[in-house]
Amino acid sequence: MTQSSNRKHASGESPAWAQEMTQILDAYKLAGGDPEALQLPKVATLVINTNHILAVHEIPGVVIHAEPLENGVRADITVEPNTKVEQPIHLCFGVVPADGVQDIIANYEIGENATAQFLAHCSFPNAVHVKHNMKAHIHVSKNASLTYTEEHFHGENGGVEVYPFSEVMVDEGGQFFSTFALTRGRIGLLSIDYQVYAAANAVVKMTTKAYGFADDKVKVNEVVHLDGEKARGLTLSRVAVREHAVSQIFTTMEGNAAGARGHMDCTEIVRGQAVAHNTPLVVVRNDQAQVTHEAAIGSVNQKELEALMAKGLDEDEAVDLIIRGMIR
Amino acid sequence: MERILRIQNLSLTREGRKILENVNLVLNSGQVHALLGINGSGKSSLAYSIMGCEGYSPDSGKIIYDGQELNKLSITERARLGITLAWQEPARFEGIPVGKYVGLGLKKPDRQKVINALKAVALPAKVYGYRSADKTLSGGERKRVELAAVYAMRPRLAILDEPDSGVDIISLDDISRLIRNLAEEGAAVLLITHRKDFVDTADVASLMCAGTVIFTGDPHETRLFFEKRCIPHVEALGTQPWNESLPEVQAAFASNGELRSSNK
Ligand SMILES: Nc1ncnc2c1ncn2[C@@H]1O[C@H](COP(=O)(O)OP(=O)(O)OP(=O)(O)O)[C@@H](O)[C@H]1O
Ligand SMILES: [Mg+2]
């Protein structure tokens, strides 16, 4: 275990390091991150460019172990039991060059009764041919709470392929709240695959937001297994596609135990030649479980549109405002 | 007192059903004009027709605003001429903060105007300004936000569709004051309401029945007439006297000595 409050740099503070750090922080900013937060002593951080670990900063109760792989980094992040992490733990994963492959293998262990927030930014600002694979294993222990927010920026070329895969185990009474947002710049190809297992009294809420255009492709596959009694699950999908973009949202909610309650809610706004798909799948294996879903796919809601136009906005301004609000 | 809106023989059919028939109505700047009528009599439909909502463009008749015929204009164009509408059940917006929503109709951003408009409906900007105008607002809160947005715009014609329904008794005074302020600042206010006190404090009132305006006159008189004659009539019929019985209903009204004719 590393010492607490120890700011470590894998390659020291050489000029090369400083240059790379500046580049990744610029990229980080483009993805919506706040570089200043990375400098605060109370904020745990991990900064990675391709397979270079540029900064690791631990705080009491938060242990970060990172090691380079051939094409990326393996990171183990542990929040010790009973720790209440006050400031979000900041993660920055990026590929600054135009080409590259990045594999991130991440294990998150949230100890019993611990509470933590993660703020992850993934940025590929110059990407022409970049492939980012993320394999995450997340364990939220009994009565622990994890809020995980991930924002992406894929640049303006559309040359990024991103494959986030997560397996999440939420133990009894645990909470897992996640938000994945890709709403600035191009998407390229995004293929999300989340498998979540919720034990008794666990709460799961997953939000996905994306705005695709040109020939962007968004594919989301989220499966929530409500395995424990009174487990609760909610998936919110908010996607807008325009021009020739395509979105495919598959969500599955399984009610496998008494008192389990699940809901899937999908809104996709389609403009121009874009195509949106939504397939909610409901599986119920217990006669005291209940799963519901709702979806609205297509144009923006007429009533919302008219309410904004009655304030003097023209139709395009109104649609844009509705989309921006939805994916905010 | 300037005549800002004149509706002439307006008729509207939706899905093969007559919703409005030969509506005639005049609105004056600086006046609150109450519009009464039982559920389904066509009040909201008339409001949507004036605003230019989809599916509410009239089959015949004219809406003339400030000397200009509105029929061909979009909602946006009408709004930019100074017409706006507070919906009976306002839409909900994910991710649009209340403060931003209230300021949408302003020509240029003005924080103070937004704060003042929220204050006028008794919603402190500190508490509500950054909340989303979404499903998490209660029905009454959402209606007050809608009114604040209309108020901030300082429209020349404000159509308020039941701004009082679902609003608590304590806030009703604020809303009543807001409506009066709008008129005092020169707007014409078309106030659709079921509340006695809101009708009685209006400057003029009209009564709608079966898709048409059957009477316009003194607010108190109009309300008494509505209560004494309109409601029992509907009860007697068991339903609203739609198309076929309309002439009969109008004849009944016309035969009442106390009645004035509608303001054609
Ligand atoms: N698309 C439609 N097709 C058929 N009938 C419709 C349609 N839209 C509205 N109506 C009917 O038009 C009539 C007038 O409705 P409107 O909403 O204007 O009434 P209102 O006077 O505002 O009633 P309330 O006091 O309940 O708000 C109602 O009978 C309603 O059912
Ligand atoms: Mg109505």
mmCIF file with all atom_site columns, N, CA, C and O in Angstrom, chain A residues 237 239 241 247 249 265-270 275-280 294-300:
data_model
loop_
_atom_site.group_PDB
_atom_site.id
_atom_site.type_symbol
_atom_site.label_atom_id
_atom_site.label_alt_id
_atom_site.label_comp_id
_atom_site.label_asym_id
_atom_site.label_entity_id
_atom_site.label_seq_id
_atom_site.pdbx_PDB_ins_code
_atom_site.Cartn_x
_atom_site.Cartn_y
_atom_site.Cartn_z
_atom_site.occupancy
_atom_site.B_iso_or_equiv
_atom_site.pdbx_formal_charge
_atom_site.auth_seq_id
_atom_site.auth_comp_id
_atom_site.auth_asym_id
_atom_site.auth_atom_id
_atom_site.pdbx_PDB_model_num
ATOM 1  N N  . SER A 1 237 ? -32.016 6.607  -20.568 1.00 0.00 ? 237 SER A N  1
ATOM 2  C CA . SER A 1 237 ? -31.233 6.795  -21.790 1.00 0.00 ? 237 SER A CA 1
ATOM 3  C C  . SER A 1 237 ? -31.711 8.075  -22.452 1.00 0.00 ? 237 SER A C  1
ATOM 4  O O  . SER A 1 237 ? -32.905 8.251  -22.685 1.00 0.00 ? 237 SER A O  1
ATOM 5  N N  . VAL A 1 239 ? -30.702 10.236 -25.714 1.00 0.00 ? 239 VAL A N  1
ATOM 6  C CA . VAL A 1 239 ? -29.838 10.257 -26.891 1.00 0.00 ? 239 VAL A CA 1
ATOM 7  C C  . VAL A 1 239 ? -30.468 11.113 -27.975 1.00 0.00 ? 239 VAL A C  1
ATOM 8  O O  . VAL A 1 239 ? -31.674 11.048 -28.209 1.00 0.00 ? 239 VAL A O  1
ATOM 9  N N  . VAL A 1 241 ? -29.803 12.094 -32.099 1.00 0.00 ? 241 VAL A N  1
ATOM 10 C CA . VAL A 1 241 ? -29.008 11.805 -33.296 1.00 0.00 ? 241 VAL A CA 1
ATOM 11 C C  . VAL A 1 241 ? -29.492 12.680 -34.444 1.00 0.00 ? 241 VAL A C  1
ATOM 12 O O  . VAL A 1 241 ? -30.691 12.895 -34.602 1.00 0.00 ? 241 VAL A O  1
ATOM 13 N N  . SER A 1 247 ? -28.307 5.340  -33.491 1.00 0.00 ? 247 SER A N  1
ATOM 14 C CA . SER A 1 247 ? -28.209 4.916  -32.093 1.00 0.00 ? 247 SER A CA 1
ATOM 15 C C  . SER A 1 247 ? -28.995 3.627  -31.894 1.00 0.00 ? 247 SER A C  1
ATOM 16 O O  . SER A 1 247 ? -30.048 3.426  -32.508 1.00 0.00 ? 247 SER A O  1
ATOM 17 N N  . ILE A 1 249 ? -30.182 1.438  -28.611 1.00 0.00 ? 249 ILE A N  1
ATOM 18 C CA . ILE A 1 249 ? -30.214 1.340  -27.152 1.00 0.00 ? 249 ILE A CA 1
ATOM 19 C C  . ILE A 1 249 ? -30.936 0.049  -26.760 1.00 0.00 ? 249 ILE A C  1
ATOM 20 O O  . ILE A 1 249 ? -32.123 -0.114 -27.049 1.00 0.00 ? 249 ILE A O  1
ATOM 21 N N  . ASP A 1 265 ? -36.273 3.923  -18.922 1.00 0.00 ? 265 ASP A N  1
ATOM 22 C CA . ASP A 1 265 ? -36.858 5.143  -19.481 1.00 0.00 ? 265 ASP A CA 1
ATOM 23 C C  . ASP A 1 265 ? -35.928 5.635  -20.582 1.00 0.00 ? 265 ASP A C  1
ATOM 24 O O  . ASP A 1 265 ? -34.766 5.926  -20.336 1.00 0.00 ? 265 ASP A O  1
ATOM 25 N N  . CYS A 1 266 ? -36.441 5.683  -21.796 1.00 0.00 ? 266 CYS A N  1
ATOM 26 C CA . CYS A 1 266 ? -35.586 6.035  -22.930 1.00 0.00 ? 266 CYS A CA 1
ATOM 27 C C  . CYS A 1 266 ? -36.216 7.159  -23.743 1.00 0.00 ? 266 CYS A C  1
ATOM 28 O O  . CYS A 1 266 ? -37.378 7.080  -24.126 1.00 0.00 ? 266 CYS A O  1
ATOM 29 N N  . THR A 1 267 ? -35.468 8.222  -23.960 1.00 0.00 ? 267 THR A N  1
ATOM 30 C CA . THR A 1 267 ? -35.891 9.273  -24.884 1.00 0.00 ? 267 THR A CA 1
ATOM 31 C C  . THR A 1 267 ? -34.813 9.432  -25.939 1.00 0.00 ? 267 THR A C  1
ATOM 32 O O  . THR A 1 267 ? -33.634 9.599  -25.605 1.00 0.00 ? 267 THR A O  1
ATOM 33 N N  . GLU A 1 268 ? -35.196 9.332  -27.196 1.00 0.00 ? 268 GLU A N  1
ATOM 34 C CA . GLU A 1 268 ? -34.246 9.563  -28.280 1.00 0.00 ? 268 GLU A CA 1
ATOM 35 C C  . GLU A 1 268 ? -34.873 10.552 -29.246 1.00 0.00 ? 268 GLU A C  1
ATOM 36 O O  . GLU A 1 268 ? -36.005 10.366 -29.688 1.00 0.00 ? 268 GLU A O  1
ATOM 37 N N  . ILE A 1 269 ? -34.134 11.585 -29.555 1.00 0.00 ? 269 ILE A N  1
ATOM 38 C CA . ILE A 1 269 ? -34.624 12.582 -30.509 1.00 0.00 ? 269 ILE A CA 1
ATOM 39 C C  . ILE A 1 269 ? -33.901 12.378 -31.838 1.00 0.00 ? 269 ILE A C  1
ATOM 40 O O  . ILE A 1 269 ? -32.678 12.267 -31.882 1.00 0.00 ? 269 ILE A O  1
ATOM 41 N N  . VAL A 1 270 ? -34.673 12.307 -32.882 1.00 0.00 ? 270 VAL A N  1
ATOM 42 C CA . VAL A 1 270 ? -34.124 12.011 -34.202 1.00 0.00 ? 270 VAL A CA 1
ATOM 43 C C  . VAL A 1 270 ? -34.332 13.208 -35.122 1.00 0.00 ? 270 VAL A C  1
ATOM 44 O O  . VAL A 1 270 ? -35.442 13.731 -35.213 1.00 0.00 ? 270 VAL A O  1
ATOM 45 N N  . VAL A 1 275 ? -31.071 7.606  -37.481 1.00 0.00 ? 275 VAL A N  1
ATOM 46 C CA . VAL A 1 275 ? -31.944 6.482  -37.132 1.00 0.00 ? 275 VAL A CA 1
ATOM 47 C C  . VAL A 1 275 ? -31.723 6.121  -35.660 1.00 0.00 ? 275 VAL A C  1
ATOM 48 O O  . VAL A 1 275 ? -30.584 5.995  -35.211 1.00 0.00 ? 275 VAL A O  1
ATOM 49 N N  . ALA A 1 276 ? -32.805 5.954  -34.943 1.00 0.00 ? 276 ALA A N  1
ATOM 50 C CA . ALA A 1 276 ? -32.700 5.562  -33.536 1.00 0.00 ? 276 ALA A CA 1
ATOM 51 C C  . ALA A 1 276 ? -33.441 4.261  -33.299 1.00 0.00 ? 276 ALA A C  1
ATOM 52 O O  . ALA A 1 276 ? -34.510 4.045  -33.868 1.00 0.00 ? 276 ALA A O  1
ATOM 53 N N  . HIS A 1 277 ? -32.843 3.395  -32.505 1.00 0.00 ? 277 HIS A N  1
ATOM 54 C CA . HIS A 1 277 ? -33.489 2.136  -32.127 1.00 0.00 ? 277 HIS A CA 1
ATOM 55 C C  . HIS A 1 277 ? -33.574 2.083  -30.604 1.00 0.00 ? 277 HIS A C  1
ATOM 56 O O  . HIS A 1 277 ? -32.677 2.563  -29.925 1.00 0.00 ? 277 HIS A O  1
ATOM 57 N N  . ASN A 1 278 ? -34.616 1.461  -30.125 1.00 0.00 ? 278 ASN A N  1
ATOM 58 C CA . ASN A 1 278 ? -34.677 1.206  -28.685 1.00 0.00 ? 278 ASN A CA 1
ATOM 59 C C  . ASN A 1 278 ? -35.342 -0.149 -28.465 1.00 0.00 ? 278 ASN A C  1
ATOM 60 O O  . ASN A 1 278 ? -36.422 -0.404 -28.982 1.00 0.00 ? 278 ASN A O  1
ATOM 61 N N  . THR A 1 279 ? -34.669 -1.009 -27.721 1.00 0.00 ? 279 THR A N  1
ATOM 62 C CA . THR A 1 279 ? -35.242 -2.316 -27.400 1.00 0.00 ? 279 THR A CA 1
ATOM 63 C C  . THR A 1 279 ? -35.154 -2.540 -25.902 1.00 0.00 ? 279 THR A C  1
ATOM 64 O O  . THR A 1 279 ? -34.098 -2.866 -25.379 1.00 0.00 ? 279 THR A O  1
ATOM 65 N N  . PRO A 1 280 ? -36.238 -2.314 -25.201 1.00 0.00 ? 280 PRO A N  1
ATOM 66 C CA . PRO A 1 280 ? -36.230 -2.651 -23.777 1.00 0.00 ? 280 PRO A CA 1
ATOM 67 C C  . PRO A 1 280 ? -36.636 -4.116 -23.619 1.00 0.00 ? 280 PRO A C  1
ATOM 68 O O  . PRO A 1 280 ? -37.563 -4.569 -24.282 1.00 0.00 ? 280 PRO A O  1
ATOM 69 N N  . GLU A 1 294 ? -40.725 2.921  -20.343 1.00 0.00 ? 294 GLU A N  1
ATOM 70 C CA . GLU A 1 294 ? -41.358 3.917  -21.206 1.00 0.00 ? 294 GLU A CA 1
ATOM 71 C C  . GLU A 1 294 ? -40.323 4.433  -22.184 1.00 0.00 ? 294 GLU A C  1
ATOM 72 O O  . GLU A 1 294 ? -39.122 4.474  -21.882 1.00 0.00 ? 294 GLU A O  1
ATOM 73 N N  . ALA A 1 295 ? -40.794 4.797  -23.363 1.00 0.00 ? 295 ALA A N  1
ATOM 74 C CA . ALA A 1 295 ? -39.864 5.281  -24.374 1.00 0.00 ? 295 ALA A CA 1
ATOM 75 C C  . ALA A 1 295 ? -40.565 6.289  -25.261 1.00 0.00 ? 295 ALA A C  1
ATOM 76 O O  . ALA A 1 295 ? -41.758 6.175  -25.534 1.00 0.00 ? 295 ALA A O  1
ATOM 77 N N  . ALA A 1 296 ? -39.831 7.300  -25.657 1.00 0.00 ? 296 ALA A N  1
ATOM 78 C CA . ALA A 1 296 ? -40.323 8.252  -26.650 1.00 0.00 ? 296 ALA A CA 1
ATOM 79 C C  . ALA A 1 296 ? -39.195 8.434  -27.656 1.00 0.00 ? 296 ALA A C  1
ATOM 80 O O  . ALA A 1 296 ? -38.122 8.913  -27.300 1.00 0.00 ? 296 ALA A O  1
ATOM 81 N N  . ILE A 1 297 ? -39.417 7.996  -28.872 1.00 0.00 ? 297 ILE A N  1
ATOM 82 C CA . ILE A 1 297 ? -38.376 8.044  -29.888 1.00 0.00 ? 297 ILE A CA 1
ATOM 83 C C  . ILE A 1 297 ? -38.901 8.870  -31.047 1.00 0.00 ? 297 ILE A C  1
ATOM 84 O O  . ILE A 1 297 ? -40.019 8.644  -31.500 1.00 0.00 ? 297 ILE A O  1
ATOM 85 N N  . GLY A 1 298 ? -38.104 9.804  -31.514 1.00 0.00 ? 298 GLY A N  1
ATOM 86 C CA . GLY A 1 298 ? -38.523 10.538 -32.699 1.00 0.00 ? 298 GLY A CA 1
ATOM 87 C C  . GLY A 1 298 ? -38.345 12.030 -32.554 1.00 0.00 ? 298 GLY A C  1
ATOM 88 O O  . GLY A 1 298 ? -37.354 12.494 -32.008 1.00 0.00 ? 298 GLY A O  1
ATOM 89 N N  . SER A 1 299 ? -39.343 12.751 -33.038 1.00 0.00 ? 299 SER A N  1
ATOM 90 C CA . SER A 1 299 ? -39.236 14.208 -33.017 1.00 0.00 ? 299 SER A CA 1
ATOM 91 C C  . SER A 1 299 ? -39.352 14.695 -31.576 1.00 0.00 ? 299 SER A C  1
ATOM 92 O O  . SER A 1 299 ? -39.746 13.939 -30.694 1.00 0.00 ? 299 SER A O  1
ATOM 93 N N  . VAL A 1 300 ? -39.068 15.959 -31.364 1.00 0.00 ? 300 VAL A N  1
ATOM 94 C CA . VAL A 1 300 ? -39.232 16.489 -30.016 1.00 0.00 ? 300 VAL A CA 1
ATOM 95 C C  . VAL A 1 300 ? -40.723 16.598 -29.722 1.00 0.00 ? 300 VAL A C  1
ATOM 96 O O  . VAL A 1 300 ? -41.547 16.676 -30.630 1.00 0.00 ? 300 VAL A O  1
#
